[in-house]
């Protein structure tokens, strides 16, 4: 049976920039990745700005923080390569939708960046080894 209701959110990934355009129930949300830190700034008209931070030690979890630095949500790696999204503060339904959609975008982009980085490492090692 086809899904007939409109999506809660969607994302448009830009190949040549560090931005992702997210629509959440028709509201524009802008995500911009910092190539230096791996974090994502989420800019909303309704709730202000938030950041998804990549855990630099493990590169396997993301934390969403508000402008005060409080942790709002965490995406953790668990056994078998699975991920778990945990919302750590009480919030309204629409905000949970923002957390879920932007958290998914962050995971997709982070996975691609890490994959591209590993390919670069393999290429560099191959060049040094003469392979």
Tab-separated table of C-alpha atoms in Angstrom:
chain	number	residue	atom	x	y	z
A	1	UNK	CA	0.000	0.000	0.000
A	2	UNK	CA	1.545	3.348	-1.031
A	3	UNK	CA	2.203	6.013	1.556
A	4	UNK	CA	-0.188	8.912	0.922
A	5	UNK	CA	0.531	11.469	3.641
A	6	UNK	CA	3.194	14.130	3.011
A	7	UNK	CA	6.620	13.526	4.557
A	8	UNK	CA	7.437	15.115	7.905
A	9	UNK	CA	10.779	16.222	6.559
A	10	UNK	CA	13.194	15.897	3.705
A	11	UNK	CA	16.772	16.877	3.028
A	12	UNK	CA	18.608	18.080	-0.060
A	13	UNK	CA	22.316	17.359	0.069
A	14	UNK	CA	24.601	19.656	-1.937
A	15	UNK	CA	27.597	17.956	-3.536
A	16	UNK	CA	29.846	20.992	-3.793
A	17	UNK	CA	29.098	22.784	-0.551
A	18	UNK	CA	28.908	21.958	3.120
A	19	UNK	CA	25.218	22.845	3.408
A	20	UNK	CA	22.122	20.689	3.489
A	21	UNK	CA	18.661	22.161	3.014
A	22	UNK	CA	16.110	20.515	5.275
A	23	UNK	CA	12.359	21.047	5.073
A	24	UNK	CA	10.434	20.158	8.204
A	25	UNK	CA	6.671	20.242	7.565
A	26	UNK	CA	7.364	22.929	4.975
A	27	UNK	CA	9.586	25.041	7.257
A	28	UNK	CA	13.115	25.664	5.991
A	29	UNK	CA	15.950	24.489	8.222
A	30	UNK	CA	19.546	25.059	7.183
A	31	UNK	CA	22.371	22.727	8.152
A	32	UNK	CA	25.983	23.671	7.580
A	33	UNK	CA	28.906	21.389	8.261
A	34	UNK	CA	32.217	22.628	9.603
A	35	UNK	CA	34.879	20.654	7.746
A	36	UNK	CA	37.380	21.466	10.481
A	37	UNK	CA	35.450	20.150	13.490
A	38	UNK	CA	32.949	17.830	11.815
A	39	UNK	CA	30.088	19.609	13.602
A	40	UNK	CA	26.810	20.662	11.993
A	41	UNK	CA	25.066	23.938	12.758
A	42	UNK	CA	21.277	23.693	12.546
A	43	UNK	CA	19.582	27.050	12.015
A	44	UNK	CA	15.846	27.303	12.594
A	45	UNK	CA	13.550	30.290	12.666
A	46	UNK	CA	11.424	28.775	15.388
A	47	UNK	CA	13.956	27.473	17.951
A	48	UNK	CA	17.201	29.243	17.092
A	49	UNK	CA	20.512	27.482	16.433
A	50	UNK	CA	21.826	24.120	17.559
A	51	UNK	CA	24.939	22.105	16.825
A	52	UNK	CA	25.454	18.429	16.223
A	53	UNK	CA	29.000	17.640	17.408
A	54	UNK	CA	30.912	14.572	16.265
A	55	UNK	CA	32.682	12.784	19.108
A	56	UNK	CA	36.316	13.306	18.080
A	57	UNK	CA	37.569	10.366	20.154
A	58	UNK	CA	35.332	7.666	18.697
A	59	UNK	CA	33.848	9.261	15.556
A	60	UNK	CA	30.864	7.017	16.272
A	61	UNK	CA	28.487	9.343	18.090
A	62	UNK	CA	26.902	12.742	17.572
A	63	UNK	CA	25.635	15.094	20.281
A	64	UNK	CA	23.105	17.858	19.675
A	65	UNK	CA	23.784	20.905	21.865
A	66	UNK	CA	21.864	24.126	22.294
A	67	UNK	CA	23.444	27.601	22.317
A	68	UNK	CA	24.146	27.212	26.065
A	69	UNK	CA	26.095	23.995	25.457
A	70	UNK	CA	23.456	21.697	26.991
A	71	UNK	CA	23.187	18.253	25.405
A	72	UNK	CA	19.725	17.866	23.869
A	73	UNK	CA	20.127	14.537	22.066
A	74	UNK	CA	22.746	11.899	21.292
A	75	UNK	CA	23.179	9.444	18.431
A	76	UNK	CA	25.252	6.529	19.724
A	77	UNK	CA	26.807	3.601	17.974
A	78	UNK	CA	25.689	0.295	19.458
A	79	UNK	CA	26.504	-3.351	18.735
A	80	UNK	CA	26.459	-4.563	15.159
A	81	UNK	CA	26.915	-1.147	13.579
A	82	UNK	CA	23.446	-0.027	14.642
A	83	UNK	CA	22.726	3.476	15.906
A	84	UNK	CA	20.465	4.693	18.688
A	85	UNK	CA	19.009	8.210	18.882
A	86	UNK	CA	18.260	9.394	22.424
A	87	UNK	CA	16.407	12.647	23.147
A	88	UNK	CA	17.594	13.700	26.605
A	89	UNK	CA	15.256	16.584	27.448
A	90	UNK	CA	11.470	16.897	27.412
A	91	UNK	CA	10.338	18.754	24.311
A	92	UNK	CA	7.384	19.262	22.031
A	93	UNK	CA	6.628	16.871	19.160
A	94	UNK	CA	7.750	19.248	16.401
A	95	UNK	CA	11.112	19.706	18.085
A	96	UNK	CA	11.544	15.920	18.320
A	97	UNK	CA	10.911	15.825	14.558
A	98	UNK	CA	13.701	18.392	14.105
A	99	UNK	CA	16.050	16.278	16.226
A	100	UNK	CA	15.240	13.087	14.307
A	101	UNK	CA	15.516	14.574	10.810
A	102	UNK	CA	18.690	16.597	11.457
A	103	UNK	CA	20.232	13.694	13.386
A	104	UNK	CA	19.652	11.414	10.390
A	105	UNK	CA	21.186	14.014	8.064
A	106	UNK	CA	24.189	14.291	10.384
A	107	UNK	CA	24.664	10.512	10.393
A	108	UNK	CA	24.450	10.255	6.597
A	109	UNK	CA	26.899	13.102	5.977
A	110	UNK	CA	29.311	11.917	8.684
A	111	UNK	CA	29.302	8.397	7.258
A	112	UNK	CA	30.109	9.747	3.785
A	113	UNK	CA	32.896	11.992	5.102
A	114	UNK	CA	34.448	9.130	7.085
A	115	UNK	CA	34.160	6.782	4.087
A	116	UNK	CA	35.836	9.344	1.805
A	117	UNK	CA	38.555	9.887	4.420
A	118	UNK	CA	39.239	6.152	4.658
A	119	UNK	CA	39.438	5.884	0.868
A	120	UNK	CA	41.994	8.720	0.920
A	121	UNK	CA	44.038	6.923	3.580
A	122	UNK	CA	43.953	3.674	1.597
A	123	UNK	CA	45.033	5.529	-1.563
A	124	UNK	CA	47.874	7.269	0.306
A	125	UNK	CA	49.099	4.014	1.854
A	126	UNK	CA	48.888	2.341	-1.542
A	127	UNK	CA	50.966	5.126	-3.088
A	128	UNK	CA	53.616	4.885	-0.385
A	129	UNK	CA	53.685	1.094	-0.654
A	130	UNK	CA	53.860	1.264	-4.437
A	131	UNK	CA	50.624	-0.673	-4.904
